[in-house]
Short mmCIF file of N, CA and C in Angstrom, two decimals:
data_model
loop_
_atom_site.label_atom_id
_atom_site.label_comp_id
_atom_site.label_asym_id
_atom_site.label_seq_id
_atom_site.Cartn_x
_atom_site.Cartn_y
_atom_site.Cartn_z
N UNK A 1 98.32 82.18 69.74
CA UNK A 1 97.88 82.85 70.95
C UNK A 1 96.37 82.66 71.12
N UNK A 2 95.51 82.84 70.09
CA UNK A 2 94.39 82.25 70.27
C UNK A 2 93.90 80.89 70.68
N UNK A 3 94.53 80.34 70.05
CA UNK A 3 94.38 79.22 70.66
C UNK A 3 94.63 78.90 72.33
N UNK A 4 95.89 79.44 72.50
CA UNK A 4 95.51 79.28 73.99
C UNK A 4 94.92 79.26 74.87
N UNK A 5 94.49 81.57 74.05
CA UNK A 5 93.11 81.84 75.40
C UNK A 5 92.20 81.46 75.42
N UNK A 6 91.60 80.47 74.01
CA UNK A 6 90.60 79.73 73.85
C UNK A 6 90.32 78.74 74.94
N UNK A 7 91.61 77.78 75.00
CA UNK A 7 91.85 76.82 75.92
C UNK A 7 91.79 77.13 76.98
N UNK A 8 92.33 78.27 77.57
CA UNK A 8 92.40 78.60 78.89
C UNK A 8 90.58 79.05 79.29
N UNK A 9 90.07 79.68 78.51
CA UNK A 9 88.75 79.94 78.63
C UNK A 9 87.75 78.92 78.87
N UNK A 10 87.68 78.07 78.08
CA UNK A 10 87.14 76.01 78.39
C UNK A 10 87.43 75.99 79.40
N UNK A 11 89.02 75.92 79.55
CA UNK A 11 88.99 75.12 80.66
C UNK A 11 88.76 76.13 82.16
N UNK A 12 88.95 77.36 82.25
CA UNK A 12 88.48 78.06 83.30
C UNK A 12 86.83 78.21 83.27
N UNK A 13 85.84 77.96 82.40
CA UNK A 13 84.34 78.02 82.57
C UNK A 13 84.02 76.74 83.02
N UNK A 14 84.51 75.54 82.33
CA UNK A 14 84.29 74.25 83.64
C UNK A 14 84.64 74.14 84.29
N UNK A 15 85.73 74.81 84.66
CA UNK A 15 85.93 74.44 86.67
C UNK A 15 84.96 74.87 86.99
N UNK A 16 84.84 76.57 86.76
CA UNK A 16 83.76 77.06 87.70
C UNK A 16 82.42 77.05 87.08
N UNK A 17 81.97 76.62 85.82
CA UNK A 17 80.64 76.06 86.01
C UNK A 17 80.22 77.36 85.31
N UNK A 18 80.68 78.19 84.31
CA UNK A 18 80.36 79.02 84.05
C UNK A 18 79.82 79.22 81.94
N UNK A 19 79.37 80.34 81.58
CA UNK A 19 79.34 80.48 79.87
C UNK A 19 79.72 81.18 79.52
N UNK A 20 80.44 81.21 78.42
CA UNK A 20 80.27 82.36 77.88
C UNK A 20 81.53 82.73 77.91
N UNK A 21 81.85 84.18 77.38
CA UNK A 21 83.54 84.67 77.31
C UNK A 21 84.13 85.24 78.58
N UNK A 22 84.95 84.56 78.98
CA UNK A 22 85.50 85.50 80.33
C UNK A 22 85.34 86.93 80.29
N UNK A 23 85.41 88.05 79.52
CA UNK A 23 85.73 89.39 79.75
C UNK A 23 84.49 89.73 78.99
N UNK A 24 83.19 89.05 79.12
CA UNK A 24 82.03 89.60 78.16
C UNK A 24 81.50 90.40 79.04
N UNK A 25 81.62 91.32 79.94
CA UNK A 25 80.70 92.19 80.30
C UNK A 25 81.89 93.21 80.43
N UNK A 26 81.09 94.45 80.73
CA UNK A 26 82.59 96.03 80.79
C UNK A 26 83.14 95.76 81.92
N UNK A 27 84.35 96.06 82.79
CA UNK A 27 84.70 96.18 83.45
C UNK A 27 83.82 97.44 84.66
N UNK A 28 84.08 96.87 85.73
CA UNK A 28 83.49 98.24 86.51
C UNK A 28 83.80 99.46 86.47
N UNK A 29 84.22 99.90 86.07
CA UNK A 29 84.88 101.13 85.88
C UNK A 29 83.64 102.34 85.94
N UNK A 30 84.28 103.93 86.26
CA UNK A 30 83.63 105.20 86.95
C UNK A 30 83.96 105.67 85.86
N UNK A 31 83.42 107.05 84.97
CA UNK A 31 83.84 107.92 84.66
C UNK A 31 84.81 108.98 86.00
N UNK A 32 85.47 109.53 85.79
CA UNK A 32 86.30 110.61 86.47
C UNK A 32 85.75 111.84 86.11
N UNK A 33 85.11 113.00 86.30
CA UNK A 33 84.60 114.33 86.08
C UNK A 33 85.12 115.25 86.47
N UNK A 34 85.44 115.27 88.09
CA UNK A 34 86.07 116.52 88.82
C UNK A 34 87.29 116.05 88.88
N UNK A 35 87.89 116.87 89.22
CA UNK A 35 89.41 117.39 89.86
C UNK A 35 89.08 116.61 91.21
N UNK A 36 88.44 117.25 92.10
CA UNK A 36 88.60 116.34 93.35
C UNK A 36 88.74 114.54 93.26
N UNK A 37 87.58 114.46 92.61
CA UNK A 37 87.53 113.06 92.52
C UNK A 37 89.15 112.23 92.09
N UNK A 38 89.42 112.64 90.70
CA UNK A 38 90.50 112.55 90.45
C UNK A 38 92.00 112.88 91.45
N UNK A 39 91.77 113.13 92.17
CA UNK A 39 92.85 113.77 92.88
C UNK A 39 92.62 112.60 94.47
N UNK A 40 91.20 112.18 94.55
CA UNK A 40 91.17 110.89 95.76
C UNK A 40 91.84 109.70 94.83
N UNK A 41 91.37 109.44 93.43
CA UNK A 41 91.86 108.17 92.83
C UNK A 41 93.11 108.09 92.88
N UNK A 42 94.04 109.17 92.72
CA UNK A 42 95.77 109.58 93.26
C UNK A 42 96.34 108.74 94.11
N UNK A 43 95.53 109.53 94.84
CA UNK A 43 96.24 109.44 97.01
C UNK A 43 96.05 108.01 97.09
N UNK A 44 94.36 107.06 96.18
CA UNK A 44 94.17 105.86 96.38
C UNK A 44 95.82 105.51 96.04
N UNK A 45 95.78 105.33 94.67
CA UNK A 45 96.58 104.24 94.26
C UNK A 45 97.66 104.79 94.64
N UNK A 46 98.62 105.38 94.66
CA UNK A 46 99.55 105.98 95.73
C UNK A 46 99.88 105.08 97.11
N UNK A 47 98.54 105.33 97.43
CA UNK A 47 98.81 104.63 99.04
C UNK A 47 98.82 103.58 98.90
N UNK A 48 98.15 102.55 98.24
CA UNK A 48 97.89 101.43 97.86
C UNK A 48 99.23 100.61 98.56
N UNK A 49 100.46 100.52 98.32
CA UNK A 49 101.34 99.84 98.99
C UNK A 49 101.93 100.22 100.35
N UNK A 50 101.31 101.48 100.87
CA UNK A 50 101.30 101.58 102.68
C UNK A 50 100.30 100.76 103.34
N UNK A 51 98.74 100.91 102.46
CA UNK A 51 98.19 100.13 103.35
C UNK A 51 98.21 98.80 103.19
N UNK A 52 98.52 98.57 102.05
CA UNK A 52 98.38 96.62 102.40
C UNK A 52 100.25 96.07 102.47
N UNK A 53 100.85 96.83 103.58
CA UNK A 53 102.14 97.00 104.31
C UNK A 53 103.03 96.21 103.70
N UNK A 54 103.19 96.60 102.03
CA UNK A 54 104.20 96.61 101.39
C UNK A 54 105.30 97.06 101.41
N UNK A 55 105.27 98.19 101.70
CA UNK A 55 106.53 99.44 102.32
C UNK A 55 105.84 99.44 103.92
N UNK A 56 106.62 99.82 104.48
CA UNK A 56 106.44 100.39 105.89
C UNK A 56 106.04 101.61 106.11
N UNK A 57 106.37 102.68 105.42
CA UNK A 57 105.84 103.87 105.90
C UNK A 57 105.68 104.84 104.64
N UNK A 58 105.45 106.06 104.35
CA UNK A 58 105.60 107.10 103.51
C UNK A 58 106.92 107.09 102.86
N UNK A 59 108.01 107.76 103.37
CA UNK A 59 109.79 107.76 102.86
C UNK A 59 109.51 106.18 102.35
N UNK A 60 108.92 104.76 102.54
CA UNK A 60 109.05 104.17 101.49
C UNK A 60 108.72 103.62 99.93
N UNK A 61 107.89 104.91 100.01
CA UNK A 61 107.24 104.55 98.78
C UNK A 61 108.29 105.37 97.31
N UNK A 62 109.01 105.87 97.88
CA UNK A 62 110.23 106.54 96.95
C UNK A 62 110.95 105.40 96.74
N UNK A 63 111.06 104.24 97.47
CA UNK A 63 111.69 102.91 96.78
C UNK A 63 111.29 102.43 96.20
N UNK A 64 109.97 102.49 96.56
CA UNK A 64 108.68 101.46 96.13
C UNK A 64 109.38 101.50 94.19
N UNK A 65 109.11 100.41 94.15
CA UNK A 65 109.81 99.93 92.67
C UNK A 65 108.31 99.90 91.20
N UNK A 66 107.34 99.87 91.64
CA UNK A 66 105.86 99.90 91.57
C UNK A 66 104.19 100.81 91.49
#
C-alpha cells in the first residue's frame, strides 16, 4: 500500500508541478464551541443533498441513502 501512495504522490506532484507530501499541511478545519454553531453545521450537512438537487425536496431526504 505504500508503495502505491508513494507512486500516486510522484506522479500527482508532476502533473501539477508541485513538492512535497500531498496532505502536509492540516486540513481546514474550525473548532466547534457553541451549541448554535454546531447545530448550523447540522442543517449544513443535512441539506447538503437538497441544495445541490440530489433529492428534490425535504420528504426526500428520508430516502436519501447518504
Amino acid at each position: 500500500m505504500r508503495h502505491l501512495l508513494t507512486g500516486y504522490a510522484l506522479y500527482y506532484n508532476k502533473k501539477y508541478r508541485r513538492l512535497g507530501y500531498l496532505f502536509q499541511n492540516r486540513f481546514k478545519s474550525i473548532l466547534c464551541q457553541k451549541d448554535s454553531y454546531f447545530l448550523e453545521l447540522v442543517r449544513y450537512i443535512l441539506l447538503n443533498p437538497v441544495r445541490a438537487k440530489i433529492v428534490d425536496n425535504l420528504d426526500g431526504l428520508y430516502k436519501y441513502k447518504y
